[in-house]
Short mmCIF file of C-alpha atoms and ligand atoms in Angstrom, two decimals:
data_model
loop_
_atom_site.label_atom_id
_atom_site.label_comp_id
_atom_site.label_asym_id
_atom_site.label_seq_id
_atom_site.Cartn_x
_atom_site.Cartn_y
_atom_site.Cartn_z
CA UNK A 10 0.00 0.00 0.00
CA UNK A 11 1.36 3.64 -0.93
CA UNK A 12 1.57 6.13 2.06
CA UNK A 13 -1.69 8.33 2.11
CA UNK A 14 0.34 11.75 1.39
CA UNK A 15 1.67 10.11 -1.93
CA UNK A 16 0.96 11.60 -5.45
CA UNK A 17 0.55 9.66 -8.52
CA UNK A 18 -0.13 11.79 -11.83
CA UNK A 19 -1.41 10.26 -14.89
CA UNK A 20 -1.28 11.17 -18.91
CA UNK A 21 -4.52 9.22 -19.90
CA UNK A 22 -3.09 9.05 -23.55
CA UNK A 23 -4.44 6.80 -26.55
CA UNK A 24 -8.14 6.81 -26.54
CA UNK A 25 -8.02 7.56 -29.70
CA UNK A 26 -5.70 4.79 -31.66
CA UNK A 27 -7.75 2.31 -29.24
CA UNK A 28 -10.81 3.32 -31.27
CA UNK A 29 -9.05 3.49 -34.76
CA UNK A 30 -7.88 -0.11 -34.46
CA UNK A 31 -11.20 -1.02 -33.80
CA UNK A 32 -12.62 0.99 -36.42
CA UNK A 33 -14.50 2.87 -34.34
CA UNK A 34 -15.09 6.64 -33.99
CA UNK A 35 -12.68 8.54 -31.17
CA UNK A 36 -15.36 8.67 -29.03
CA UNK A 37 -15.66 5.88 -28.28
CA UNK A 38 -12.63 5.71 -27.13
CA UNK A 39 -12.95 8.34 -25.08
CA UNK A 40 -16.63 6.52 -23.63
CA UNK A 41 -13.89 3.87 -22.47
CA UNK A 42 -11.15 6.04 -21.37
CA UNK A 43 -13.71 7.34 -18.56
CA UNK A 44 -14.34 4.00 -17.68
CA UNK A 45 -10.35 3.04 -17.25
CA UNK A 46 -10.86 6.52 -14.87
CA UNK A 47 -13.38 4.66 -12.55
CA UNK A 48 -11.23 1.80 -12.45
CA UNK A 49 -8.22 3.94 -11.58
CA UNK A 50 -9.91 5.61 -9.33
CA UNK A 51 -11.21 2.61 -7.26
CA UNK A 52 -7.84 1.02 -7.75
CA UNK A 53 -6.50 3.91 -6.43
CA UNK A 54 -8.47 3.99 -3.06
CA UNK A 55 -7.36 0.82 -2.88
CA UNK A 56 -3.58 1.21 -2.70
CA UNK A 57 -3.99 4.12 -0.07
CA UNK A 58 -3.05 6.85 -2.76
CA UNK A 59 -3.59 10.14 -1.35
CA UNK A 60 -3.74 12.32 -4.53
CA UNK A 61 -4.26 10.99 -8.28
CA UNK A 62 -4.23 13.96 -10.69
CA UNK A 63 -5.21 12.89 -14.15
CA UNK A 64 -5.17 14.76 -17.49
CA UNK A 65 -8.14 14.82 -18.91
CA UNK A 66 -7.75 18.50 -21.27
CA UNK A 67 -4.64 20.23 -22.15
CA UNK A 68 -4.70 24.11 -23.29
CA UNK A 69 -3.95 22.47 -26.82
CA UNK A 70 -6.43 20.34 -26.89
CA UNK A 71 -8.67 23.09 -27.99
CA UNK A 72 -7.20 22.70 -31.30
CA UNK A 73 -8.74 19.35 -31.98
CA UNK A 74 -12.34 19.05 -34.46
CA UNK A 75 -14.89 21.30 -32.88
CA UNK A 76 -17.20 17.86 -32.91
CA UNK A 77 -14.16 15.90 -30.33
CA UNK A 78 -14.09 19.10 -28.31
CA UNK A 79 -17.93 18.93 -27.92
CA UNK A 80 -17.79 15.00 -27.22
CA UNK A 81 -15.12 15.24 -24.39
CA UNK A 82 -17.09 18.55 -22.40
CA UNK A 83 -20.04 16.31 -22.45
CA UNK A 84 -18.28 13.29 -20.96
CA UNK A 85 -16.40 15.53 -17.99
CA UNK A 86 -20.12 17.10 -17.20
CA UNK A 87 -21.63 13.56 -17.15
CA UNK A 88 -18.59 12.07 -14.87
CA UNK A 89 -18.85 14.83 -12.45
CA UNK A 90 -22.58 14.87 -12.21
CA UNK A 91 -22.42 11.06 -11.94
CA UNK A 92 -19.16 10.22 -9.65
CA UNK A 93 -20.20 12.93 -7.14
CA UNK A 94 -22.97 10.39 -5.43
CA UNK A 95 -19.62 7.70 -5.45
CA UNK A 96 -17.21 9.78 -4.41
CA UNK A 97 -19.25 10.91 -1.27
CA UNK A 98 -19.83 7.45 -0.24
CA UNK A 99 -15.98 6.30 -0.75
CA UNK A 100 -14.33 9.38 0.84
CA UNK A 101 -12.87 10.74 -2.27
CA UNK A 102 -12.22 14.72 -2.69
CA UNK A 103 -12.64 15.79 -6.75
CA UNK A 104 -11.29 18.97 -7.71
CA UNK A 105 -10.28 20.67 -11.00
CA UNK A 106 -7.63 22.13 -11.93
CA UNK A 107 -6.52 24.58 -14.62
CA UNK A 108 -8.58 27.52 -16.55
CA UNK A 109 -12.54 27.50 -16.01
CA UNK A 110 -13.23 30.80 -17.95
CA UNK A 111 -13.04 28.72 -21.45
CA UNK A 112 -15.26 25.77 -20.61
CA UNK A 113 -19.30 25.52 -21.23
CA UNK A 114 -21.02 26.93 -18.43
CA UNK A 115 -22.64 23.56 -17.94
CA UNK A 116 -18.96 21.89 -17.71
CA UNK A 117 -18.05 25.19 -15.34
CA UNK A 118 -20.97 24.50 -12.86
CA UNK A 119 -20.82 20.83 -12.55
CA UNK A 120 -17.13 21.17 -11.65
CA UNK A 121 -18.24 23.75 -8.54
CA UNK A 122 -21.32 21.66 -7.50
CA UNK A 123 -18.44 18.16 -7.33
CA UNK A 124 -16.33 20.07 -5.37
CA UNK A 125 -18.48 21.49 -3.19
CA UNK A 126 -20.28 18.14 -2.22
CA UNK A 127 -16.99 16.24 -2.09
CA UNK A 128 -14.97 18.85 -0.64
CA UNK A 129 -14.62 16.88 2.82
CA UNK A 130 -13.14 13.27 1.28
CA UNK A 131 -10.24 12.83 3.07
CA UNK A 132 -9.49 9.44 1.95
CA UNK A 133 -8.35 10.53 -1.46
CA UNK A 134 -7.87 13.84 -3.51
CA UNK A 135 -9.04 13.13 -7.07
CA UNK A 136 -8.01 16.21 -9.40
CA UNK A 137 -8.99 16.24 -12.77
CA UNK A 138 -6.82 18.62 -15.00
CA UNK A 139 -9.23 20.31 -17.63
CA UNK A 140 -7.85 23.57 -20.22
CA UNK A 141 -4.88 22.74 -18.23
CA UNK A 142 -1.30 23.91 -18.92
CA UNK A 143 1.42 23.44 -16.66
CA UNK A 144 3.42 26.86 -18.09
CA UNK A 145 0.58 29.07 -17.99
CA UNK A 146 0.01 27.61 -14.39
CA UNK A 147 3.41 28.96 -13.81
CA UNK A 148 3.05 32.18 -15.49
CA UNK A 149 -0.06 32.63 -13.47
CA UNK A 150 1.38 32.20 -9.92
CA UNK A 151 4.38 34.25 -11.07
CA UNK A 152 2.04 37.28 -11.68
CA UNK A 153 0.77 37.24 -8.41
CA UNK A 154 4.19 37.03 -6.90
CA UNK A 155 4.74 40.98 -5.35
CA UNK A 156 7.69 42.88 -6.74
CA UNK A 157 10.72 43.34 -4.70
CA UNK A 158 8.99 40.63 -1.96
CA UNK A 159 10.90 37.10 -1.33
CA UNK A 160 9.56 34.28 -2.47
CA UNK A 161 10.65 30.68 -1.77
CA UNK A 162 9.96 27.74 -3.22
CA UNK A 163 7.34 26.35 -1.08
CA UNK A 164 5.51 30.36 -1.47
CA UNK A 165 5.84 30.13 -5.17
CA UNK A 166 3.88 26.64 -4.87
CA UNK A 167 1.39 27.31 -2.77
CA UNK A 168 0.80 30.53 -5.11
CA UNK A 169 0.47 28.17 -8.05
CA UNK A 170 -2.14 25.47 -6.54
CA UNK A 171 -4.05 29.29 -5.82
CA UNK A 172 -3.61 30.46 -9.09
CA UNK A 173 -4.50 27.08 -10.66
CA UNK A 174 -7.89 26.05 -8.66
CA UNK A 175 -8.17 27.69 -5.28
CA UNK A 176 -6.40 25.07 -3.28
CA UNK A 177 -3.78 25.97 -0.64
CA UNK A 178 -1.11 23.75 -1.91
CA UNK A 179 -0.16 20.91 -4.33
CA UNK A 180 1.69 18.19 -3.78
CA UNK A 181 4.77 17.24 -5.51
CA UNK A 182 4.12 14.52 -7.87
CA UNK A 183 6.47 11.28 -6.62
CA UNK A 184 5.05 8.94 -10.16
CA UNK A 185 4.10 10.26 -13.42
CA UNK A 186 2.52 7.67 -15.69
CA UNK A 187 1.63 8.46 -19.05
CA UNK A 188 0.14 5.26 -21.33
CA UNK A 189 0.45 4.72 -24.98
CA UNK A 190 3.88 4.65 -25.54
CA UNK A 191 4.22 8.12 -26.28
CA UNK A 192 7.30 9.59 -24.09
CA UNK A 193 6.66 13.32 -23.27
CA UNK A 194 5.65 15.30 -20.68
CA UNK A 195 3.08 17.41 -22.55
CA UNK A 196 3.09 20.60 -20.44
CA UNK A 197 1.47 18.71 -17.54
CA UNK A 198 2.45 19.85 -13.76
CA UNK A 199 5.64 21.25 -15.26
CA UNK A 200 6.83 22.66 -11.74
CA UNK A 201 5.16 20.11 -9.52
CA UNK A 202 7.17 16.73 -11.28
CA UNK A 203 10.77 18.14 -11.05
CA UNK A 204 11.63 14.92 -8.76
CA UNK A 205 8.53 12.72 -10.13
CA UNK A 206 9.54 8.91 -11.27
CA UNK A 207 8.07 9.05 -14.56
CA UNK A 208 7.01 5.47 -16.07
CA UNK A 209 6.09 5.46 -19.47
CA UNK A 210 3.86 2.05 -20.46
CA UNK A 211 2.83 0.77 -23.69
CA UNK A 212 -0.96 0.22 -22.77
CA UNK A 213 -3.95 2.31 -24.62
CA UNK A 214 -5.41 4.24 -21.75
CA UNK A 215 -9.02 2.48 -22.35
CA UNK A 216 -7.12 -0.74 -22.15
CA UNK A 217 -5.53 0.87 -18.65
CA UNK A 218 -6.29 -1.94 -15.77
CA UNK A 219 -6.17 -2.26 -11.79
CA UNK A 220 -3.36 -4.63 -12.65
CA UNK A 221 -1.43 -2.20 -13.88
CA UNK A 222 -1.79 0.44 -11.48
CA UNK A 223 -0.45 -2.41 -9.51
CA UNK A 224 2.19 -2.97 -11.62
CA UNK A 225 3.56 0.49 -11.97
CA UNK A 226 3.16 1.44 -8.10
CA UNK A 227 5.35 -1.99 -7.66
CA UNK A 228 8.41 -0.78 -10.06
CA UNK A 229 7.71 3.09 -8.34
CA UNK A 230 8.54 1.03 -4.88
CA UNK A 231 11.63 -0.42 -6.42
CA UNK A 232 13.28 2.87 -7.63
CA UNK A 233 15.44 4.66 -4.91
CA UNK A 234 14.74 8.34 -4.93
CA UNK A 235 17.85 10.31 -4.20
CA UNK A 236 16.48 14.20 -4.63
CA UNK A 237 20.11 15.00 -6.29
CA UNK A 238 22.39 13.41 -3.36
CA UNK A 239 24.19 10.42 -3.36
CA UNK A 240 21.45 8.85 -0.55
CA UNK A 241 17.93 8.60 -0.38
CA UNK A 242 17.03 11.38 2.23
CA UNK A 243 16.44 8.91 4.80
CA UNK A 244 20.29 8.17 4.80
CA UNK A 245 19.36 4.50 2.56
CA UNK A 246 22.81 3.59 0.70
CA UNK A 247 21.91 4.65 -2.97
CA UNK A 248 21.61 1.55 -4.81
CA UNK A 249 24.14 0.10 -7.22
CA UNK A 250 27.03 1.80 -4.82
CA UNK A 251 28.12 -2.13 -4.82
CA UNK A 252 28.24 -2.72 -7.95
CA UNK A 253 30.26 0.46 -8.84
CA UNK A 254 32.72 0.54 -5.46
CA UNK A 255 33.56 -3.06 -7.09
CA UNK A 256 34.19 -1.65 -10.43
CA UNK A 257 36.43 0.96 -9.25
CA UNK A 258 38.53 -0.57 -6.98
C1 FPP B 326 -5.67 11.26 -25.04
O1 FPP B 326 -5.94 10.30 -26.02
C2 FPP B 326 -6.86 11.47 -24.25
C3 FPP B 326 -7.52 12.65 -24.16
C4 FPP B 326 -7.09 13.88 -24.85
C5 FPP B 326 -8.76 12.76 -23.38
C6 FPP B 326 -8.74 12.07 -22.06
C7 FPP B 326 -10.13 11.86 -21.65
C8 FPP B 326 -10.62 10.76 -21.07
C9 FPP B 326 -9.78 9.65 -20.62
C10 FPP B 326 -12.07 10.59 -20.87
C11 FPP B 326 -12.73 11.52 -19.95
C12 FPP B 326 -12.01 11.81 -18.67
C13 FPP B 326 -12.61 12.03 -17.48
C14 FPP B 326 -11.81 12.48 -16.32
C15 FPP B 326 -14.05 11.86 -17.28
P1 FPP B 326 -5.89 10.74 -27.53
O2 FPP B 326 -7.25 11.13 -27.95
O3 FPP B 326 -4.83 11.79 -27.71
O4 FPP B 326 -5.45 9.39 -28.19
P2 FPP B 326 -4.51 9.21 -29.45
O5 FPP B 326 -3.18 9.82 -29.07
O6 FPP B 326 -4.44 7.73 -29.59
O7 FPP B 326 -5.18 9.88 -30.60
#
């Protein structure tokens, strides 16, 4: 089980080449993308995760057909009207994060009415990243900073979970999963995954099962996080120091 504070951030990517090798529309593979989020979710509460931040809309996404756009709104409204009654009963928190002044008002007020009815989960903090971009997040908090004031690190962050959706501070992401084989980071929680593990796994996001949430929070267990020193902060000998002391000497 992962410790309750933990943060595991996923790119939901490949709904659409799921559908295409079906022959099916994209939207259907979205339809089955937001059921691979229920399962994540519930697999989620079950490892102890304590916040699971998925991409569901980048800024850029806007670009896609007008008719996609359209599809994907409508499947965020219906998620959040329907997981609200779920979430209450399991203990899980949904918020949103990233611009709301873009989406359909419908979209807009069935993000405020979720997180107002699930604002006291406390078993885990479900945050759905919608017109999200990770450097106008950044741009955002930095225009609140004050001129000539300090600001350190842990300000600047707690002025860009403000900036981004009202919250008093984000977590650091410690795994960053993003399916389909695609390798990038796609201007997704830019400032919050400097130290994340990322894990990049060949699976179409629809296809995306409990198993391998279990999976990928088994290899995350297995990696030794050193933060930039030698040691893990908790003074653990960094591993392979054997292997290379033999080498050398
Ligand atoms: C990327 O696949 C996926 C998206 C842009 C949308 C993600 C949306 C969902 C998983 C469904 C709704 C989510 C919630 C939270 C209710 P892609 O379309 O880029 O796939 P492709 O790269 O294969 O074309």
């Amino acid at each position: 089980m992962m410790q309750s504070t933990s943060h595991v951030a996923i790119i939901m990517d490949g709904n659409g080449r799921w559908a295409e090798a079906r022959g099916l529309p994209r939207a259907a593979g979205h339809r089955e993308g937001v059921a691979a989020v229920r399962r994540t979710v519930e697999a989620a509460l079950n490892h102890g995760i304590g916040t699971l931040t998925l991409y569901a809309f980048s800024s850029d996404n806007w670009e896609r057909p007008p008719r996609e756009v359209q599809w994907l709104m409508r499947l965020f409204r219906e998620y959040l009207r329907s997981e609200a009654n779920r979430a209450l009963a399991t203990g899980v928190r949904i918020s949103v994060i990233g611009r709301r002044d873009r989406l359909p008002p419908a979209v807009a007020s069935a993000i405020q009415e979720a997180e107002r009815r699930t604002i006291d989960g406390t078993r885990l903090h479900l945050r759905v990243a919608v017109d999200y971009s990770g450097r106008d997040a950044i741009l955002r908090a930095a225009q609140c900073v004050v001129p000539g004031g300090p600001v350190t690190r842990e300000q600047f962050g707690r002025l860009l979970a403000i900036a981004d959706h009202g919250a008093t501070r984000t977590p650091d992401v410690d795994l960053l999963i993003r399916t389909s084989g695609e390798q990038r980071l796609s201007d997704f929680l830019l400032w919050e995954s400097a130290y994340a593990e990322l894990l990049f796994l060949p699976v179409l996001w629809p296809d995306f099962a409990a198993s391998d949430l279990a999976a990928a929070l088994q290899q995350f267990q297995g990696r030794q996080r050193r933060f930039g020193r030698i040691s893990a902060p908790d003074g653990t000998t960094r591993r392979g120091a054997a292997v290379s002391d033999a080498v050398s000497s």
